[in-house]
């Protein structure tokens, strides 16, 4: 989970008039050991901009490595550590790619076409996934997916981290009324899904951190949590697609819950799951040119999800109106031909 936050206030000190101690007068070991290590990534990056002295101290690789590992325990995997070591700025670059909230991108259309036709597809994608309940890590996994085969490119895109018969036991116990329990999970179950391109040394976090939807399946009774981000997709850059991560938990009231599904798919406004080729273009674009921004508190991800659902409903209604209009036109044309045919037979 994210490390504890702290605040640094930098003030200009006038030594000639008996001012206090400047930050540069504090021993650098004290700053590194007792101040910078207590900051989260966003605050550490801000501190680096406060002065040249803090910038030098904040750029140390070990500082960012510890911060990233505490935020995403899965990246301690040897394969991921090796890939991050190749990033231009090491763990600091990785944090810059992976921590901010992914916001939909709107690049010029000719940029999109060039990327679609000229850039090679991602040959391999590494997923680093962590699920926390409150402050406890309940699921962590790194998975490598080869993406060059024709089967992958033509089939519906889907990453599954658990097999059909696999499940992960958690310390979460199902207690209380059903809706209150679902609200509790929405507030306390956090997920991070980082996609890493080991060839181009880029990464992107496709999770909304907090669930945008928590529902109980009407038939099985399982709890399904959805974590979604939205990026531009398709030939028209104004069209949005949903990168949807689904976590499915099972368990009876009073008993421990088990995670039995952690999966990711890409879905368009028609509700269609995109294939591997289409999804790779979108995810590669998100890695390389996706806009990142700090997430506001108060359910920004959920607001975007509701906006996406509204766009889906409007799209469906427009399609239904077009289909009804086409049906009426076909009926009118059929009646016209029918009347004309019988008129010809009667008056010939």
mmCIF file of C-alpha atoms in Angstrom:
data_model
loop_
_atom_site.group_PDB
_atom_site.id
_atom_site.type_symbol
_atom_site.label_atom_id
_atom_site.label_comp_id
_atom_site.label_asym_id
_atom_site.label_seq_id
_atom_site.Cartn_x
_atom_site.Cartn_y
_atom_site.Cartn_z
ATOM 1 C CA UNK A 1 0.000 0.000 0.000
ATOM 2 C CA UNK A 2 0.997 3.559 -0.213
ATOM 3 C CA UNK A 3 3.439 4.596 2.472
ATOM 4 C CA UNK A 4 2.522 7.100 5.122
ATOM 5 C CA UNK A 5 2.464 10.690 4.011
ATOM 6 C CA UNK A 6 4.354 13.572 5.488
ATOM 7 C CA UNK A 7 4.766 17.239 4.712
ATOM 8 C CA UNK A 8 7.944 19.249 4.277
ATOM 9 C CA UNK A 9 7.848 22.993 4.561
ATOM 10 C CA UNK A 10 10.825 24.807 3.055
ATOM 11 C CA UNK A 11 11.348 28.371 4.244
ATOM 12 C CA UNK A 12 13.875 30.996 3.253
ATOM 13 C CA UNK A 13 16.141 31.788 6.169
ATOM 14 C CA UNK A 14 17.882 35.101 6.798
ATOM 15 C CA UNK A 15 21.022 34.265 8.804
ATOM 16 C CA UNK A 16 21.953 37.960 9.104
ATOM 17 C CA UNK A 17 18.847 38.641 11.179
ATOM 18 C CA UNK A 18 19.056 35.617 13.418
ATOM 19 C CA UNK A 19 16.858 33.312 11.364
ATOM 20 C CA UNK A 20 16.408 29.592 12.017
ATOM 21 C CA UNK A 21 18.304 26.700 10.494
ATOM 22 C CA UNK A 22 18.167 26.270 6.719
ATOM 23 C CA UNK A 23 17.425 22.836 5.297
ATOM 24 C CA UNK A 24 20.931 22.794 3.810
ATOM 25 C CA UNK A 25 22.368 23.107 7.337
ATOM 26 C CA UNK A 26 20.756 19.850 8.436
ATOM 27 C CA UNK A 27 23.065 16.875 8.040
ATOM 28 C CA UNK A 28 22.180 14.941 4.914
ATOM 29 C CA UNK A 29 22.091 11.626 6.795
ATOM 30 C CA UNK A 30 19.333 12.998 9.025
ATOM 31 C CA UNK A 31 17.365 14.190 5.998
ATOM 32 C CA UNK A 32 17.721 10.884 4.185
ATOM 33 C CA UNK A 33 17.107 8.650 7.190
ATOM 34 C CA UNK A 34 14.498 10.528 9.230
ATOM 35 C CA UNK A 35 12.682 12.747 6.718
ATOM 36 C CA UNK A 36 12.748 11.479 3.131
ATOM 37 C CA UNK A 37 12.078 7.857 4.113
ATOM 38 C CA UNK A 38 8.791 8.952 5.736
ATOM 39 C CA UNK A 39 7.413 10.520 2.560
ATOM 40 C CA UNK A 40 5.149 8.938 -0.013
ATOM 41 C CA UNK A 41 6.147 9.128 -3.669
ATOM 42 C CA UNK A 42 4.152 12.214 -4.596
ATOM 43 C CA UNK A 43 5.507 14.171 -1.616
ATOM 44 C CA UNK A 44 9.046 12.967 -2.297
ATOM 45 C CA UNK A 45 8.812 14.187 -5.890
ATOM 46 C CA UNK A 46 7.556 17.572 -4.657
ATOM 47 C CA UNK A 47 10.381 17.796 -2.136
ATOM 48 C CA UNK A 48 12.891 17.202 -4.933
ATOM 49 C CA UNK A 49 11.637 20.381 -6.630
ATOM 50 C CA UNK A 50 12.035 22.520 -3.512
ATOM 51 C CA UNK A 51 15.815 23.007 -3.718
ATOM 52 C CA UNK A 52 18.881 21.678 -5.484
ATOM 53 C CA UNK A 53 20.038 20.167 -2.189
ATOM 54 C CA UNK A 54 16.828 18.167 -1.719
ATOM 55 C CA UNK A 55 16.795 17.272 -5.404
ATOM 56 C CA UNK A 56 20.180 15.575 -5.086
ATOM 57 C CA UNK A 57 19.174 13.709 -1.925
ATOM 58 C CA UNK A 58 15.787 12.664 -3.348
ATOM 59 C CA UNK A 59 17.284 11.184 -6.506
ATOM 60 C CA UNK A 60 18.955 8.242 -4.772
ATOM 61 C CA UNK A 61 17.899 4.937 -6.330
ATOM 62 C CA UNK A 62 17.689 3.053 -3.035
ATOM 63 C CA UNK A 63 15.172 5.565 -1.673
ATOM 64 C CA UNK A 64 12.834 5.032 -4.626
ATOM 65 C CA UNK A 65 13.406 1.282 -4.635
ATOM 66 C CA UNK A 66 12.236 0.961 -1.024
ATOM 67 C CA UNK A 67 9.276 3.250 -1.683
ATOM 68 C CA UNK A 68 8.167 1.313 -4.791
ATOM 69 C CA UNK A 69 8.588 -2.068 -3.088
ATOM 70 C CA UNK A 70 6.485 -0.976 -0.114
ATOM 71 C CA UNK A 71 3.795 0.362 -2.450
ATOM 72 C CA UNK A 72 3.778 -2.659 -4.786
ATOM 73 C CA UNK A 73 5.266 -5.767 -3.102
ATOM 74 C CA UNK A 74 4.946 -7.793 -6.307
ATOM 75 C CA UNK A 75 7.772 -5.857 -8.000
ATOM 76 C CA UNK A 76 10.302 -7.521 -5.691
ATOM 77 C CA UNK A 77 10.120 -10.402 -8.165
ATOM 78 C CA UNK A 78 13.630 -10.861 -9.694
ATOM 79 C CA UNK A 79 12.349 -10.554 -13.263
ATOM 80 C CA UNK A 80 10.600 -7.258 -12.517
ATOM 81 C CA UNK A 81 13.614 -5.888 -10.618
ATOM 82 C CA UNK A 82 15.777 -6.621 -13.646
ATOM 83 C CA UNK A 83 13.373 -4.822 -15.988
ATOM 84 C CA UNK A 84 13.074 -1.767 -13.723
ATOM 85 C CA UNK A 85 16.867 -1.496 -13.558
ATOM 86 C CA UNK A 86 16.757 -0.817 -17.316
ATOM 87 C CA UNK A 87 14.307 2.102 -17.009
ATOM 88 C CA UNK A 88 15.983 5.472 -17.817
ATOM 89 C CA UNK A 89 15.602 6.678 -14.226
ATOM 90 C CA UNK A 90 15.305 3.290 -12.556
ATOM 91 C CA UNK A 91 12.701 3.056 -9.810
ATOM 92 C CA UNK A 92 11.959 6.772 -10.003
ATOM 93 C CA UNK A 93 10.901 6.410 -13.673
ATOM 94 C CA UNK A 94 8.882 3.328 -12.801
ATOM 95 C CA UNK A 95 7.048 5.222 -10.054
ATOM 96 C CA UNK A 96 6.369 8.118 -12.429
ATOM 97 C CA UNK A 97 4.767 5.707 -14.913
ATOM 98 C CA UNK A 98 2.868 3.549 -12.446
ATOM 99 C CA UNK A 99 1.630 5.677 -9.565
ATOM 100 C CA UNK A 100 -0.442 8.489 -11.126
ATOM 101 C CA UNK A 101 -4.043 7.767 -12.071
ATOM 102 C CA UNK A 102 -4.343 6.955 -15.793
ATOM 103 C CA UNK A 103 -6.498 9.554 -17.508
ATOM 104 C CA UNK A 104 -7.919 9.057 -20.986
ATOM 105 C CA UNK A 105 -5.658 10.364 -23.750
ATOM 106 C CA UNK A 106 -6.719 12.299 -26.849
ATOM 107 C CA UNK A 107 -3.715 12.394 -29.212
ATOM 108 C CA UNK A 108 -3.963 13.874 -32.704
ATOM 109 C CA UNK A 109 -5.506 11.351 -35.074
ATOM 110 C CA UNK A 110 -2.440 11.087 -37.334
ATOM 111 C CA UNK A 111 -0.350 10.095 -34.295
ATOM 112 C CA UNK A 112 -2.803 7.332 -33.579
ATOM 113 C CA UNK A 113 -2.633 6.009 -37.143
ATOM 114 C CA UNK A 114 1.138 6.046 -37.154
ATOM 115 C CA UNK A 115 1.251 4.099 -33.925
ATOM 116 C CA UNK A 116 -1.324 1.606 -35.213
ATOM 117 C CA UNK A 117 0.337 0.849 -38.531
ATOM 118 C CA UNK A 118 4.050 1.464 -38.034
ATOM 119 C CA UNK A 119 4.865 0.512 -34.439
ATOM 120 C CA UNK A 120 5.462 -3.175 -33.659
ATOM 121 C CA UNK A 121 3.147 -4.741 -31.139
ATOM 122 C CA UNK A 122 4.206 -5.488 -27.591
ATOM 123 C CA UNK A 123 6.046 -8.806 -27.790
ATOM 124 C CA UNK A 124 5.602 -9.509 -24.093
ATOM 125 C CA UNK A 125 3.645 -7.984 -21.211
ATOM 126 C CA UNK A 126 4.462 -8.425 -17.538
ATOM 127 C CA UNK A 127 1.643 -7.972 -15.025
ATOM 128 C CA UNK A 128 2.505 -7.024 -11.438
ATOM 129 C CA UNK A 129 -0.644 -7.239 -9.329
ATOM 130 C CA UNK A 130 -1.244 -6.506 -5.643
ATOM 131 C CA UNK A 131 -4.499 -6.652 -3.685
ATOM 132 C CA UNK A 132 -4.700 -5.159 -0.191
ATOM 133 C CA UNK A 133 -7.435 -5.436 2.403
ATOM 134 C CA UNK A 134 -7.045 -2.400 4.638
ATOM 135 C CA UNK A 135 -3.278 -2.435 5.277
ATOM 136 C CA UNK A 136 -2.749 -6.163 4.717
ATOM 137 C CA UNK A 137 -1.532 -7.734 1.469
ATOM 138 C CA UNK A 138 -3.873 -10.609 0.573
ATOM 139 C CA UNK A 139 -2.802 -11.329 -3.017
ATOM 140 C CA UNK A 140 0.372 -10.600 -4.961
ATOM 141 C CA UNK A 141 1.483 -12.079 -8.266
ATOM 142 C CA UNK A 142 3.711 -11.438 -11.274
ATOM 143 C CA UNK A 143 2.725 -13.001 -14.589
ATOM 144 C CA UNK A 144 4.431 -12.863 -17.973
ATOM 145 C CA UNK A 145 2.296 -13.127 -21.118
ATOM 146 C CA UNK A 146 3.670 -13.732 -24.603
ATOM 147 C CA UNK A 147 1.618 -11.667 -27.045
ATOM 148 C CA UNK A 148 3.066 -12.418 -30.506
ATOM 149 C CA UNK A 149 1.100 -15.528 -31.464
ATOM 150 C CA UNK A 150 -1.746 -15.356 -33.961
ATOM 151 C CA UNK A 151 -3.965 -17.083 -31.431
ATOM 152 C CA UNK A 152 -3.442 -14.294 -28.882
ATOM 153 C CA UNK A 153 -3.847 -11.475 -31.418
ATOM 154 C CA UNK A 154 -7.126 -12.831 -32.829
ATOM 155 C CA UNK A 155 -8.755 -14.112 -29.635
ATOM 156 C CA UNK A 156 -10.626 -11.957 -27.110
ATOM 157 C CA UNK A 157 -8.034 -10.273 -24.900
ATOM 158 C CA UNK A 158 -7.998 -11.604 -21.354
ATOM 159 C CA UNK A 159 -5.360 -11.991 -18.646
ATOM 160 C CA UNK A 160 -6.237 -14.485 -15.894
ATOM 161 C CA UNK A 161 -4.051 -14.711 -12.804
ATOM 162 C CA UNK A 162 -5.844 -17.721 -11.306
ATOM 163 C CA UNK A 163 -6.817 -21.005 -12.928
ATOM 164 C CA UNK A 164 -10.380 -22.296 -12.952
ATOM 165 C CA UNK A 165 -9.800 -24.510 -9.908
ATOM 166 C CA UNK A 166 -7.477 -22.138 -8.064
ATOM 167 C CA UNK A 167 -8.437 -19.894 -5.160
ATOM 168 C CA UNK A 168 -6.597 -17.827 -2.575
ATOM 169 C CA UNK A 169 -7.611 -17.880 1.077
ATOM 170 C CA UNK A 170 -7.870 -14.472 2.759
ATOM 171 C CA UNK A 171 -8.296 -13.312 6.366
ATOM 172 C CA UNK A 172 -11.433 -11.416 5.354
ATOM 173 C CA UNK A 173 -14.540 -12.627 7.175
ATOM 174 C CA UNK A 174 -18.038 -12.022 5.868
ATOM 175 C CA UNK A 175 -19.972 -10.325 8.664
ATOM 176 C CA UNK A 176 -22.936 -7.999 8.942
ATOM 177 C CA UNK A 177 -25.795 -7.145 6.632
ATOM 178 C CA UNK A 178 -25.229 -7.792 2.945
ATOM 179 C CA UNK A 179 -25.259 -4.200 1.641
ATOM 180 C CA UNK A 180 -23.155 -2.964 4.546
ATOM 181 C CA UNK A 181 -20.682 -5.761 3.800
ATOM 182 C CA UNK A 182 -20.469 -4.790 0.116
ATOM 183 C CA UNK A 183 -19.902 -1.163 1.115
ATOM 184 C CA UNK A 184 -17.169 -2.330 3.494
ATOM 185 C CA UNK A 185 -15.373 -4.172 0.689
ATOM 186 C CA UNK A 186 -15.689 -1.175 -1.620
ATOM 187 C CA UNK A 187 -13.976 0.988 0.958
ATOM 188 C CA UNK A 188 -11.239 -1.401 2.065
ATOM 189 C CA UNK A 189 -10.262 -3.687 -0.839
ATOM 190 C CA UNK A 190 -7.631 -1.927 -2.991
ATOM 191 C CA UNK A 191 -6.005 -3.262 -6.151
ATOM 192 C CA UNK A 192 -3.053 -2.295 -8.311
ATOM 193 C CA UNK A 193 -2.471 -3.888 -11.741
ATOM 194 C CA UNK A 194 0.710 -2.615 -13.399
ATOM 195 C CA UNK A 195 1.442 -3.603 -16.993
ATOM 196 C CA UNK A 196 5.144 -3.491 -17.888
ATOM 197 C CA UNK A 197 6.714 -3.435 -21.349
ATOM 198 C CA UNK A 198 10.161 -5.009 -20.823
ATOM 199 C CA UNK A 199 11.310 -4.023 -24.320
ATOM 200 C CA UNK A 200 10.574 -0.292 -24.283
ATOM 201 C CA UNK A 201 10.917 0.063 -20.488
ATOM 202 C CA UNK A 202 7.526 1.621 -19.877
ATOM 203 C CA UNK A 203 4.740 0.804 -17.452
ATOM 204 C CA UNK A 204 1.157 1.815 -16.731
ATOM 205 C CA UNK A 205 -1.261 1.112 -13.896
ATOM 206 C CA UNK A 206 -4.628 0.106 -15.379
ATOM 207 C CA UNK A 207 -6.465 -0.193 -12.053
ATOM 208 C CA UNK A 208 -8.723 2.383 -10.434
ATOM 209 C CA UNK A 209 -7.231 1.399 -7.038
ATOM 210 C CA UNK A 210 -10.672 1.392 -5.384
ATOM 211 C CA UNK A 211 -13.595 -0.593 -6.853
ATOM 212 C CA UNK A 212 -15.912 1.279 -9.196
ATOM 213 C CA UNK A 213 -18.563 -1.408 -8.734
ATOM 214 C CA UNK A 214 -19.248 -4.076 -6.089
ATOM 215 C CA UNK A 215 -22.063 -6.528 -6.773
ATOM 216 C CA UNK A 216 -23.236 -9.922 -5.641
ATOM 217 C CA UNK A 217 -23.822 -12.394 -8.453
ATOM 218 C CA UNK A 218 -27.519 -13.220 -8.570
ATOM 219 C CA UNK A 219 -26.969 -16.964 -9.128
ATOM 220 C CA UNK A 220 -23.746 -17.996 -7.366
ATOM 221 C CA UNK A 221 -23.792 -15.426 -4.563
ATOM 222 C CA UNK A 222 -20.140 -14.557 -5.259
ATOM 223 C CA UNK A 223 -19.015 -10.963 -4.786
ATOM 224 C CA UNK A 224 -17.625 -9.333 -7.934
ATOM 225 C CA UNK A 225 -15.496 -6.192 -7.615
ATOM 226 C CA UNK A 226 -14.643 -4.188 -10.721
ATOM 227 C CA UNK A 227 -11.644 -1.839 -10.990
ATOM 228 C CA UNK A 228 -11.682 0.175 -14.211
ATOM 229 C CA UNK A 229 -9.789 2.856 -16.087
ATOM 230 C CA UNK A 230 -10.798 4.424 -19.381
ATOM 231 C CA UNK A 231 -8.601 5.307 -22.346
ATOM 232 C CA UNK A 232 -9.087 6.256 -25.964
ATOM 233 C CA UNK A 233 -9.430 3.395 -28.392
ATOM 234 C CA UNK A 234 -10.356 2.527 -31.957
ATOM 235 C CA UNK A 235 -9.710 4.550 -35.071
ATOM 236 C CA UNK A 236 -11.677 7.459 -33.613
ATOM 237 C CA UNK A 237 -9.629 8.817 -30.711
ATOM 238 C CA UNK A 238 -12.762 10.258 -29.089
ATOM 239 C CA UNK A 239 -14.092 6.741 -28.423
ATOM 240 C CA UNK A 240 -13.399 5.402 -24.954
ATOM 241 C CA UNK A 241 -12.715 1.823 -23.974
ATOM 242 C CA UNK A 242 -12.710 0.291 -20.516
ATOM 243 C CA UNK A 243 -9.747 -1.572 -19.058
ATOM 244 C CA UNK A 244 -11.714 -3.714 -16.638
ATOM 245 C CA UNK A 245 -10.147 -5.725 -13.819
ATOM 246 C CA UNK A 246 -12.537 -8.105 -12.057
ATOM 247 C CA UNK A 247 -11.929 -9.718 -8.664
ATOM 248 C CA UNK A 248 -14.379 -12.446 -7.647
ATOM 249 C CA UNK A 249 -14.628 -13.556 -4.007
ATOM 250 C CA UNK A 250 -16.624 -16.415 -2.541
ATOM 251 C CA UNK A 251 -17.513 -17.226 1.036
ATOM 252 C CA UNK A 252 -20.432 -17.733 3.389
ATOM 253 C CA UNK A 253 -21.592 -15.399 6.132
ATOM 254 C CA UNK A 254 -19.319 -15.779 9.143
ATOM 255 C CA UNK A 255 -16.648 -17.614 7.171
ATOM 256 C CA UNK A 256 -13.430 -16.575 5.453
ATOM 257 C CA UNK A 257 -13.559 -15.277 1.923
ATOM 258 C CA UNK A 258 -11.547 -16.782 -0.930
ATOM 259 C CA UNK A 259 -10.390 -14.961 -4.046
ATOM 260 C CA UNK A 260 -11.076 -17.212 -7.029
ATOM 261 C CA UNK A 261 -10.739 -14.799 -9.967
ATOM 262 C CA UNK A 262 -8.435 -11.913 -10.806
ATOM 263 C CA UNK A 263 -8.753 -11.059 -14.485
ATOM 264 C CA UNK A 264 -8.466 -8.206 -16.950
ATOM 265 C CA UNK A 265 -10.241 -7.461 -20.245
ATOM 266 C CA UNK A 266 -10.731 -4.479 -22.555
ATOM 267 C CA UNK A 267 -14.299 -3.525 -23.469
ATOM 268 C CA UNK A 268 -15.675 -0.918 -25.888
ATOM 269 C CA UNK A 269 -18.864 1.155 -25.768
ATOM 270 C CA UNK A 270 -20.775 -1.578 -27.569
ATOM 271 C CA UNK A 271 -20.008 -3.940 -24.712
ATOM 272 C CA UNK A 272 -17.741 -6.025 -26.956
ATOM 273 C CA UNK A 273 -14.533 -7.480 -25.546
ATOM 274 C CA UNK A 274 -11.691 -6.451 -27.850
ATOM 275 C CA UNK A 275 -9.261 -8.983 -29.266
ATOM 276 C CA UNK A 276 -5.558 -9.172 -28.464
ATOM 277 C CA UNK A 277 -4.433 -7.070 -31.423
ATOM 278 C CA UNK A 278 -6.847 -4.218 -30.717
ATOM 279 C CA UNK A 279 -6.109 -4.288 -26.993
ATOM 280 C CA UNK A 280 -2.326 -4.205 -27.456
ATOM 281 C CA UNK A 281 -2.579 -1.070 -29.599
ATOM 282 C CA UNK A 282 -4.633 0.635 -26.898
ATOM 283 C CA UNK A 283 -2.456 -0.490 -23.985
ATOM 284 C CA UNK A 284 0.753 0.436 -25.779
ATOM 285 C CA UNK A 285 -0.674 3.883 -26.473
ATOM 286 C CA UNK A 286 -1.635 4.232 -22.804
ATOM 287 C CA UNK A 287 1.901 3.327 -21.728
ATOM 288 C CA UNK A 288 3.615 5.717 -24.121
ATOM 289 C CA UNK A 289 1.276 8.698 -24.293
ATOM 290 C CA UNK A 290 -1.452 8.133 -21.715
ATOM 291 C CA UNK A 291 -2.046 11.170 -19.557
ATOM 292 C CA UNK A 292 -1.309 10.635 -15.869
ATOM 293 C CA UNK A 293 -2.768 12.685 -13.065
ATOM 294 C CA UNK A 294 -3.088 12.416 -9.313
ATOM 295 C CA UNK A 295 -6.402 10.876 -8.343
ATOM 296 C CA UNK A 296 -8.755 13.046 -6.365
ATOM 297 C CA UNK A 297 -10.258 11.637 -3.216
ATOM 298 C CA UNK A 298 -13.969 10.991 -3.264
ATOM 299 C CA UNK A 299 -14.454 8.303 -5.912
ATOM 300 C CA UNK A 300 -13.181 9.844 -9.137
ATOM 301 C CA UNK A 301 -12.831 6.378 -10.661
ATOM 302 C CA UNK A 302 -16.436 5.563 -9.800
ATOM 303 C CA UNK A 303 -17.603 8.812 -11.393
ATOM 304 C CA UNK A 304 -15.815 7.917 -14.632
ATOM 305 C CA UNK A 305 -17.348 4.450 -14.555
ATOM 306 C CA UNK A 306 -20.835 5.920 -14.244
ATOM 307 C CA UNK A 307 -20.083 8.308 -17.122
ATOM 308 C CA UNK A 308 -18.939 5.341 -19.229
ATOM 309 C CA UNK A 309 -22.145 3.444 -18.423
ATOM 310 C CA UNK A 310 -24.159 6.512 -19.415
ATOM 311 C CA UNK A 311 -22.326 6.682 -22.747
ATOM 312 C CA UNK A 312 -23.033 2.973 -23.282
ATOM 313 C CA UNK A 313 -26.748 3.503 -22.643
ATOM 314 C CA UNK A 314 -26.864 6.479 -25.003
ATOM 315 C CA UNK A 315 -25.001 4.505 -27.669
ATOM 316 C CA UNK A 316 -27.433 1.607 -27.295
ATOM 317 C CA UNK A 317 -30.461 3.921 -27.505
ATOM 318 C CA UNK A 318 -29.121 5.596 -30.661
ATOM 319 C CA UNK A 319 -28.515 2.185 -32.216
ATOM 320 C CA UNK A 320 -32.028 1.055 -31.345
ATOM 321 C CA UNK A 321 -33.511 4.222 -32.844
ATOM 322 C CA UNK A 322 -31.547 3.673 -36.065
ATOM 323 C CA UNK A 323 -32.668 0.060 -36.201
ATOM 324 C CA UNK A 324 -36.306 1.024 -35.649
ATOM 325 C CA UNK A 325 -36.058 3.672 -38.341
ATOM 326 C CA UNK A 326 -34.499 1.140 -40.718
ATOM 327 C CA UNK A 327 -37.228 -1.376 -39.902
ATOM 328 C CA UNK A 328 -39.925 1.199 -40.625
ATOM 329 C CA UNK A 329 -38.241 2.130 -43.892
ATOM 330 C CA UNK A 330 -38.096 -1.538 -44.914
ATOM 331 C CA UNK A 331 -41.745 -2.034 -43.988
ATOM 332 C CA UNK A 332 -42.757 1.087 -45.921
ATOM 333 C CA UNK A 333 -40.735 -0.033 -48.927
ATOM 334 C CA UNK A 334 -42.287 -3.503 -48.755
ATOM 335 C CA UNK A 335 -45.828 -2.071 -48.577
ATOM 336 C CA UNK A 336 -45.109 0.245 -51.507
ATOM 337 C CA UNK A 337 -43.868 -2.644 -53.618
ATOM 338 C CA UNK A 338 -46.843 -4.784 -52.549
ATOM 339 C CA UNK A 339 -49.406 -2.096 -53.449
ATOM 340 C CA UNK A 340 -47.668 -1.348 -56.726
ATOM 341 C CA UNK A 341 -47.608 -5.053 -57.644
ATOM 342 C CA UNK A 342 -51.313 -5.576 -56.958
ATOM 343 C CA UNK A 343 -52.210 -2.324 -58.691
ATOM 344 C CA UNK A 344 -50.356 -3.576 -61.754
ATOM 345 C CA UNK A 345 -52.282 -6.869 -61.672
ATOM 346 C CA UNK A 346 -55.668 -5.140 -61.256
ATOM 347 C CA UNK A 347 -55.242 -2.543 -63.972
ATOM 348 C CA UNK A 348 -53.238 -4.429 -66.581
#
